[in-house]
PDB file of C-alpha atoms in Angstrom:
ATOM      1  CA  MET A   1     -75.628 -29.446 105.697  1.00 56.00           C
ATOM      2  CA  SER A   2     -78.919 -29.569 103.974  1.00 76.00           C
ATOM      3  CA  LEU A   3     -81.835 -29.741 106.394  1.00 91.00           C
ATOM      4  CA  GLU A   4     -85.566 -29.770 106.189  1.00 96.00           C
ATOM      5  CA  CYS A   5     -88.096 -29.320 108.967  1.00 98.00           C
ATOM      6  CA  PRO A   6     -89.127 -32.697 110.355  1.00 97.00           C
ATOM      7  CA  LEU A   7     -92.694 -31.427 110.950  1.00 98.00           C
ATOM      8  CA  CYS A   8     -93.675 -29.314 107.869  1.00 98.00           C
ATOM      9  CA  ARG A   9     -90.842 -30.285 105.557  1.00 97.00           C
ATOM     10  CA  SER A  10     -89.871 -26.698 104.805  1.00 97.00           C
ATOM     11  CA  ALA A  11     -86.281 -26.068 103.879  1.00 97.00           C
ATOM     12  CA  ASP A  12     -86.285 -22.604 105.464  1.00 97.00           C
ATOM     13  CA  ILE A  13     -84.215 -23.503 108.471  1.00 97.00           C
ATOM     14  CA  ALA A  14     -82.253 -21.298 110.766  1.00 96.00           C
ATOM     15  CA  ASP A  15     -79.741 -21.887 113.627  1.00 96.00           C
ATOM     16  CA  PHE A  16     -81.428 -21.442 116.901  1.00 97.00           C
ATOM     17  CA  GLU A  17     -79.136 -22.498 119.804  1.00 95.00           C
ATOM     18  CA  GLN A  18     -76.102 -24.561 120.674  1.00 94.00           C
ATOM     19  CA  ASP A  19     -75.267 -26.158 123.996  1.00 92.00           C
ATOM     20  CA  ARG A  20     -72.636 -28.632 125.112  1.00 90.00           C
ATOM     21  CA  ARG A  21     -74.609 -31.509 123.830  1.00 90.00           C
ATOM     22  CA  ARG A  22     -76.342 -30.502 120.591  1.00 95.00           C
ATOM     23  CA  ARG A  23     -77.156 -27.893 118.007  1.00 96.00           C
ATOM     24  CA  TYR A  24     -80.776 -26.762 117.662  1.00 97.00           C
ATOM     25  CA  PHE A  25     -82.518 -25.378 114.574  1.00 97.00           C
ATOM     26  CA  ARG A  26     -85.763 -23.577 114.094  1.00 98.00           C
ATOM     27  CA  CYS A  27     -88.120 -23.827 111.088  1.00 98.00           C
ATOM     28  CA  GLN A  28     -89.056 -20.446 109.785  1.00 97.00           C
ATOM     29  CA  GLU A  29     -92.254 -21.727 108.456  1.00 98.00           C
ATOM     30  CA  CYS A  30     -93.870 -23.596 111.358  1.00 98.00           C
ATOM     31  CA  TYR A  31     -91.461 -22.471 114.131  1.00 98.00           C
ATOM     32  CA  LEU A  32     -90.680 -26.014 115.328  1.00 98.00           C
ATOM     33  CA  VAL A  33     -87.334 -26.122 117.127  1.00 98.00           C
ATOM     34  CA  PHE A  34     -85.493 -29.360 116.652  1.00 98.00           C
ATOM     35  CA  ALA A  35     -82.300 -31.043 117.672  1.00 97.00           C
ATOM     36  CA  ASP A  36     -79.521 -31.759 115.155  1.00 96.00           C
ATOM     37  CA  PRO A  37     -80.539 -35.013 113.497  1.00 94.00           C
ATOM     38  CA  GLU A  38     -76.935 -36.244 113.857  1.00 93.00           C
ATOM     39  CA  CYS A  39     -77.458 -36.328 117.588  1.00 91.00           C
ATOM     40  CA  LEU A  40     -80.492 -38.594 117.698  1.00 90.00           C
ATOM     41  CA  LEU A  41     -80.283 -41.666 119.878  1.00 90.00           C
ATOM     42  CA  SER A  42     -80.532 -45.125 118.596  1.00 89.00           C
ATOM     43  CA  PRO A  43     -83.790 -47.080 119.607  1.00 85.00           C
ATOM     44  CA  GLU A  44     -81.731 -49.024 122.181  1.00 87.00           C
ATOM     45  CA  GLU A  45     -80.299 -45.948 123.752  1.00 90.00           C
ATOM     46  CA  GLU A  46     -83.710 -44.206 123.708  1.00 87.00           C
ATOM     47  CA  LYS A  47     -85.501 -47.134 125.467  1.00 83.00           C
ATOM     48  CA  ALA A  48     -82.721 -47.307 128.006  1.00 85.00           C
ATOM     49  CA  VAL A  49     -83.640 -43.722 129.083  1.00 81.00           C
ATOM     50  CA  TYR A  50     -87.274 -44.536 129.209  1.00 79.00           C
ATOM     51  CA  ASP A  51     -86.664 -47.549 131.357  1.00 73.00           C
ATOM     52  CA  LYS A  52     -85.522 -45.211 134.056  1.00 73.00           C
ATOM     53  CA  HIS A  53     -88.836 -43.408 134.238  1.00 64.00           C
ATOM     54  CA  GLU A  54     -91.043 -44.317 137.250  1.00 61.00           C
ATOM     55  CA  ASN A  55     -94.556 -43.527 136.018  1.00 62.00           C
ATOM     56  CA  VAL A  56     -96.832 -45.651 138.222  1.00 60.00           C
ATOM     57  CA  VAL A  57    -100.528 -45.835 137.530  1.00 67.00           C
ATOM     58  CA  GLU A  58    -101.429 -45.546 141.226  1.00 69.00           C
ATOM     59  CA  ASP A  59     -99.100 -42.546 141.833  1.00 77.00           C
ATOM     60  CA  GLU A  60    -101.291 -39.721 143.049  1.00 84.00           C
ATOM     61  CA  GLY A  61     -98.747 -37.016 142.181  1.00 86.00           C
ATOM     62  CA  TYR A  62     -98.586 -38.325 138.710  1.00 86.00           C
ATOM     63  CA  ARG A  63    -102.325 -38.525 138.448  1.00 91.00           C
ATOM     64  CA  ARG A  64    -102.570 -34.774 139.528  1.00 93.00           C
ATOM     65  CA  PHE A  65    -100.082 -33.894 136.832  1.00 92.00           C
ATOM     66  CA  LEU A  66    -102.134 -35.784 134.158  1.00 95.00           C
ATOM     67  CA  SER A  67    -105.365 -34.257 135.473  1.00 96.00           C
ATOM     68  CA  ARG A  68    -104.215 -30.905 134.038  1.00 96.00           C
ATOM     69  CA  LEU A  69    -105.127 -32.533 130.621  1.00 97.00           C
ATOM     70  CA  ALA A  70    -107.745 -34.990 131.582  1.00 97.00           C
ATOM     71  CA  THR A  71    -110.102 -32.510 133.400  1.00 97.00           C
ATOM     72  CA  PRO A  72    -110.353 -29.848 130.679  1.00 97.00           C
ATOM     73  CA  LEU A  73    -110.590 -32.595 127.911  1.00 98.00           C
ATOM     74  CA  MET A  74    -113.529 -34.220 129.588  1.00 97.00           C
ATOM     75  CA  GLU A  75    -115.170 -30.812 130.108  1.00 97.00           C
ATOM     76  CA  LYS A  76    -114.780 -30.079 126.392  1.00 96.00           C
ATOM     77  CA  MET A  77    -116.239 -33.519 125.390  1.00 95.00           C
ATOM     78  CA  GLY A  78    -119.308 -33.227 127.656  1.00 93.00           C
ATOM     79  CA  LYS A  79    -121.303 -36.103 129.048  1.00 92.00           C
ATOM     80  CA  GLY A  80    -121.510 -39.640 127.741  1.00 94.00           C
ATOM     81  CA  ALA A  81    -118.976 -42.353 127.366  1.00 96.00           C
ATOM     82  CA  LYS A  82    -116.414 -41.869 124.506  1.00 97.00           C
ATOM     83  CA  GLN A  83    -113.839 -44.089 122.877  1.00 98.00           C
ATOM     84  CA  GLY A  84    -110.269 -42.878 123.311  1.00 98.00           C
ATOM     85  CA  LEU A  85    -106.679 -43.874 122.616  1.00 98.00           C
ATOM     86  CA  ASP A  86    -103.656 -42.896 124.666  1.00 97.00           C
ATOM     87  CA  PHE A  87    -100.822 -42.588 122.081  1.00 97.00           C
ATOM     88  CA  GLY A  88     -97.378 -42.913 123.624  1.00 94.00           C
ATOM     89  CA  CYS A  89     -98.725 -44.194 126.958  1.00 91.00           C
ATOM     90  CA  GLY A  90     -95.284 -45.278 128.301  1.00 87.00           C
ATOM     91  CA  PRO A  91     -94.702 -47.995 130.813  1.00 85.00           C
ATOM     92  CA  GLY A  92     -97.396 -46.836 133.314  1.00 83.00           C
ATOM     93  CA  PRO A  93    -100.666 -45.848 131.404  1.00 91.00           C
ATOM     94  CA  ALA A  94    -102.054 -43.855 134.243  1.00 92.00           C
ATOM     95  CA  LEU A  95    -104.031 -41.437 132.018  1.00 95.00           C
ATOM     96  CA  ALA A  96    -105.840 -44.271 130.282  1.00 96.00           C
ATOM     97  CA  ALA A  97    -106.707 -45.674 133.715  1.00 95.00           C
ATOM     98  CA  MET A  98    -108.024 -42.270 134.879  1.00 95.00           C
ATOM     99  CA  LEU A  99    -110.203 -41.879 131.816  1.00 97.00           C
ATOM    100  CA  GLU A 100    -111.556 -45.449 132.079  1.00 97.00           C
ATOM    101  CA  GLU A 101    -112.425 -44.684 135.733  1.00 96.00           C
ATOM    102  CA  ALA A 102    -114.350 -41.708 134.438  1.00 96.00           C
ATOM    103  CA  GLY A 103    -116.432 -44.049 132.161  1.00 97.00           C
ATOM    104  CA  HIS A 104    -114.579 -43.841 128.824  1.00 98.00           C
ATOM    105  CA  GLN A 105    -113.337 -46.828 126.772  1.00 98.00           C
ATOM    106  CA  MET A 106    -109.596 -46.711 126.306  1.00 98.00           C
ATOM    107  CA  ALA A 107    -107.019 -48.278 124.058  1.00 97.00           C
ATOM    108  CA  VAL A 108    -103.263 -47.667 124.486  1.00 97.00           C
ATOM    109  CA  TYR A 109    -100.311 -47.589 122.100  1.00 97.00           C
ATOM    110  CA  ASP A 110     -96.649 -47.088 122.668  1.00 94.00           C
ATOM    111  CA  PRO A 111     -93.841 -48.224 120.264  1.00 92.00           C
ATOM    112  CA  TYR A 112     -91.820 -49.589 123.169  1.00 90.00           C
ATOM    113  CA  PHE A 113     -94.213 -50.450 125.986  1.00 90.00           C
ATOM    114  CA  ALA A 114     -97.527 -51.222 124.209  1.00 91.00           C
ATOM    115  CA  PRO A 115     -96.768 -51.924 120.574  1.00 93.00           C
ATOM    116  CA  ASN A 116    -100.409 -52.790 119.849  1.00 93.00           C
ATOM    117  CA  LEU A 117    -100.582 -51.976 116.138  1.00 94.00           C
ATOM    118  CA  SER A 118    -104.263 -52.944 115.876  1.00 96.00           C
ATOM    119  CA  ALA A 119    -105.055 -49.940 118.029  1.00 96.00           C
ATOM    120  CA  LEU A 120    -103.848 -47.809 115.163  1.00 97.00           C
ATOM    121  CA  ASP A 121    -106.323 -49.326 112.703  1.00 96.00           C
ATOM    122  CA  ALA A 122    -109.366 -47.776 114.497  1.00 97.00           C
ATOM    123  CA  THR A 123    -110.499 -44.138 114.831  1.00 98.00           C
ATOM    124  CA  TYR A 124    -111.469 -42.521 118.179  1.00 98.00           C
ATOM    125  CA  ASP A 125    -113.583 -39.789 119.688  1.00 98.00           C
ATOM    126  CA  PHE A 126    -110.404 -38.473 121.296  1.00 98.00           C
ATOM    127  CA  VAL A 127    -106.727 -39.204 121.274  1.00 98.00           C
ATOM    128  CA  THR A 128    -104.273 -38.179 124.045  1.00 98.00           C
ATOM    129  CA  CYS A 129    -100.590 -37.667 123.700  1.00 97.00           C
ATOM    130  CA  THR A 130     -99.001 -36.658 126.992  1.00 96.00           C
ATOM    131  CA  GLU A 131     -95.278 -35.869 127.191  1.00 93.00           C
ATOM    132  CA  ALA A 132     -94.609 -37.849 124.066  1.00 94.00           C
ATOM    133  CA  ILE A 133     -94.733 -35.467 121.066  1.00 97.00           C
ATOM    134  CA  GLU A 134     -91.322 -33.941 122.021  1.00 96.00           C
ATOM    135  CA  HIS A 135     -89.826 -37.396 121.519  1.00 95.00           C
ATOM    136  CA  PHE A 136     -90.926 -37.722 117.860  1.00 96.00           C
ATOM    137  CA  TYR A 137     -88.017 -37.946 115.417  1.00 96.00           C
ATOM    138  CA  MET A 138     -90.251 -37.489 112.334  1.00 95.00           C
ATOM    139  CA  PRO A 139     -93.197 -35.494 113.764  1.00 97.00           C
ATOM    140  CA  HIS A 140     -94.622 -35.022 110.296  1.00 97.00           C
ATOM    141  CA  ARG A 141     -95.367 -38.746 110.176  1.00 97.00           C
ATOM    142  CA  GLU A 142     -96.722 -39.022 113.699  1.00 96.00           C
ATOM    143  CA  TRP A 143     -98.762 -35.855 113.440  1.00 98.00           C
ATOM    144  CA  ARG A 144    -100.450 -37.161 110.354  1.00 97.00           C
ATOM    145  CA  GLN A 145    -101.042 -40.480 112.163  1.00 97.00           C
ATOM    146  CA  LEU A 146    -102.507 -38.708 115.164  1.00 98.00           C
ATOM    147  CA  LEU A 147    -104.948 -36.702 113.035  1.00 97.00           C
ATOM    148  CA  ASN A 148    -106.054 -39.825 111.027  1.00 97.00           C
ATOM    149  CA  LEU A 149    -106.841 -41.513 114.462  1.00 98.00           C
ATOM    150  CA  VAL A 150    -109.322 -38.898 115.389  1.00 98.00           C
ATOM    151  CA  LYS A 151    -112.912 -38.912 114.138  1.00 97.00           C
ATOM    152  CA  PRO A 152    -114.408 -35.814 112.573  1.00 97.00           C
ATOM    153  CA  GLY A 153    -115.535 -33.595 115.485  1.00 97.00           C
ATOM    154  CA  GLY A 154    -113.166 -35.405 117.809  1.00 98.00           C
ATOM    155  CA  TRP A 155    -110.421 -34.189 120.018  1.00 98.00           C
ATOM    156  CA  LEU A 156    -106.567 -34.453 119.985  1.00 98.00           C
ATOM    157  CA  ALA A 157    -105.296 -33.611 123.476  1.00 98.00           C
ATOM    158  CA  ILE A 158    -101.557 -32.892 123.820  1.00 98.00           C
ATOM    159  CA  MET A 159     -99.341 -32.175 126.791  1.00 98.00           C
ATOM    160  CA  THR A 160     -95.800 -30.869 126.161  1.00 98.00           C
ATOM    161  CA  LYS A 161     -93.622 -28.015 127.419  1.00 97.00           C
ATOM    162  CA  LEU A 162     -93.623 -25.164 124.908  1.00 98.00           C
ATOM    163  CA  VAL A 163     -90.807 -23.042 123.571  1.00 97.00           C
ATOM    164  CA  ILE A 164     -91.121 -19.422 124.542  1.00 95.00           C
ATOM    165  CA  ASP A 165     -88.057 -17.701 123.014  1.00 94.00           C
ATOM    166  CA  ALA A 166     -84.341 -18.210 122.462  1.00 93.00           C
ATOM    167  CA  PRO A 167     -83.194 -16.646 125.784  1.00 94.00           C
ATOM    168  CA  ALA A 168     -85.593 -18.945 127.698  1.00 95.00           C
ATOM    169  CA  PHE A 169     -84.552 -21.906 125.606  1.00 96.00           C
ATOM    170  CA  LYS A 170     -80.820 -21.389 126.525  1.00 94.00           C
ATOM    171  CA  SER A 171     -81.436 -22.294 130.126  1.00 93.00           C
ATOM    172  CA  TRP A 172     -84.439 -24.567 129.657  1.00 96.00           C
ATOM    173  CA  HIS A 173     -84.047 -27.880 131.473  1.00 94.00           C
ATOM    174  CA  TYR A 174     -86.505 -29.524 129.096  1.00 95.00           C
ATOM    175  CA  LYS A 175     -84.068 -29.577 126.258  1.00 95.00           C
ATOM    176  CA  ASN A 176     -81.430 -31.362 128.336  1.00 93.00           C
ATOM    177  CA  ASP A 177     -83.212 -34.805 128.218  1.00 92.00           C
ATOM    178  CA  PRO A 178     -81.481 -36.508 125.226  1.00 93.00           C
ATOM    179  CA  THR A 179     -84.760 -38.077 124.119  1.00 93.00           C
ATOM    180  CA  HIS A 180     -86.452 -34.674 123.738  1.00 95.00           C
ATOM    181  CA  VAL A 181     -85.775 -33.699 120.167  1.00 97.00           C
ATOM    182  CA  SER A 182     -88.837 -31.828 118.834  1.00 98.00           C
ATOM    183  CA  PHE A 183     -89.883 -28.587 120.638  1.00 98.00           C
ATOM    184  CA  PHE A 184     -93.210 -26.981 119.799  1.00 98.00           C
ATOM    185  CA  SER A 185     -94.491 -23.479 120.557  1.00 98.00           C
ATOM    186  CA  ARG A 186     -97.948 -21.857 120.437  1.00 98.00           C
ATOM    187  CA  GLU A 187     -97.051 -20.595 117.026  1.00 98.00           C
ATOM    188  CA  THR A 188     -96.318 -24.152 115.862  1.00 98.00           C
ATOM    189  CA  PHE A 189     -99.799 -25.352 117.005  1.00 98.00           C
ATOM    190  CA  ARG A 190    -101.497 -22.281 115.489  1.00 98.00           C
ATOM    191  CA  PHE A 191     -99.672 -23.158 112.182  1.00 98.00           C
ATOM    192  CA  LEU A 192    -100.793 -26.732 112.302  1.00 98.00           C
ATOM    193  CA  ALA A 193    -104.386 -25.813 113.360  1.00 98.00           C
ATOM    194  CA  GLU A 194    -104.712 -23.428 110.417  1.00 97.00           C
ATOM    195  CA  ARG A 195    -103.132 -25.783 107.898  1.00 97.00           C
ATOM    196  CA  ASP A 196    -105.129 -28.822 108.958  1.00 97.00           C
ATOM    197  CA  GLY A 197    -108.430 -27.249 109.760  1.00 96.00           C
ATOM    198  CA  LEU A 198    -108.379 -27.583 113.488  1.00 97.00           C
ATOM    199  CA  ASP A 199    -109.696 -25.535 116.289  1.00 97.00           C
ATOM    200  CA  VAL A 200    -107.093 -24.997 119.043  1.00 98.00           C
ATOM    201  CA  ASP A 201    -107.286 -24.102 122.597  1.00 98.00           C
ATOM    202  CA  PHE A 202    -104.315 -23.614 124.994  1.00 98.00           C
ATOM    203  CA  VAL A 203    -104.923 -24.644 128.577  1.00 97.00           C
ATOM    204  CA  GLY A 204    -102.299 -23.350 131.052  1.00 92.00           C
ATOM    205  CA  ASN A 205     -98.669 -23.537 130.003  1.00 94.00           C
ATOM    206  CA  ASP A 206     -98.452 -27.003 128.563  1.00 96.00           C
ATOM    207  CA  VAL A 207    -101.827 -28.454 127.460  1.00 98.00           C
ATOM    208  CA  ILE A 208    -103.133 -28.051 123.922  1.00 98.00           C
ATOM    209  CA  LEU A 209    -106.632 -29.238 122.934  1.00 98.00           C
ATOM    210  CA  LEU A 210    -107.306 -29.446 119.255  1.00 98.00           C
ATOM    211  CA  ARG A 211    -110.677 -30.268 117.703  1.00 98.00           C
ATOM    212  CA  LYS A 212    -111.002 -31.826 114.331  1.00 96.00           C
ATOM    213  CA  LYS A 213    -113.787 -30.140 112.371  1.00 89.00           C
ATOM    214  CA  ASN A 214    -116.712 -32.143 111.115  1.00 83.00           C
ATOM    215  CA  GLU A 215    -116.429 -33.054 107.459  1.00 71.00           C
TER     216      GLU A 215
END
């Protein structure tokens, strides 16, 4: 089987792990771990899983979870209202609501729940992508799209669980969600930052803040 990395398009791919459901591969160039493409769900199957999620805008526990990204992002951006986009907002765009409450102007986009294509025609001071990047079947395409949405000097704020190593991956619950197919690590984000001219800051275990350099 001929494979290429769905993120950096390298052909230098190695076997990484196998469980009862799927095989996983790792790119030797950018270190992305990805599920066997033959095991990807159809759009209908994927949405059926998302429809079971219960992310409610008013849920205080969910807001505390999202504040792990929102708080450091707003600290980095400083004072003043900014224009932002929540990319992959899901059925309950709580993060957008939280940032609006803090005084920022927000747009939302989600291919299933907020397919507002006009939101993708603008550029923003910041773009958030929480618990979405691991769902990307073709992350090379979405990554380029995310970067193009951010103004020079702006921020791309991502939340996703990170791969540590093969032994930890073996028992990792995160890979058991059939819609989770692209697994990033710190090494992956460092690769992307160096390649694409970004400053990168890791906050805790699952928040990555990237700043696009001024042109």
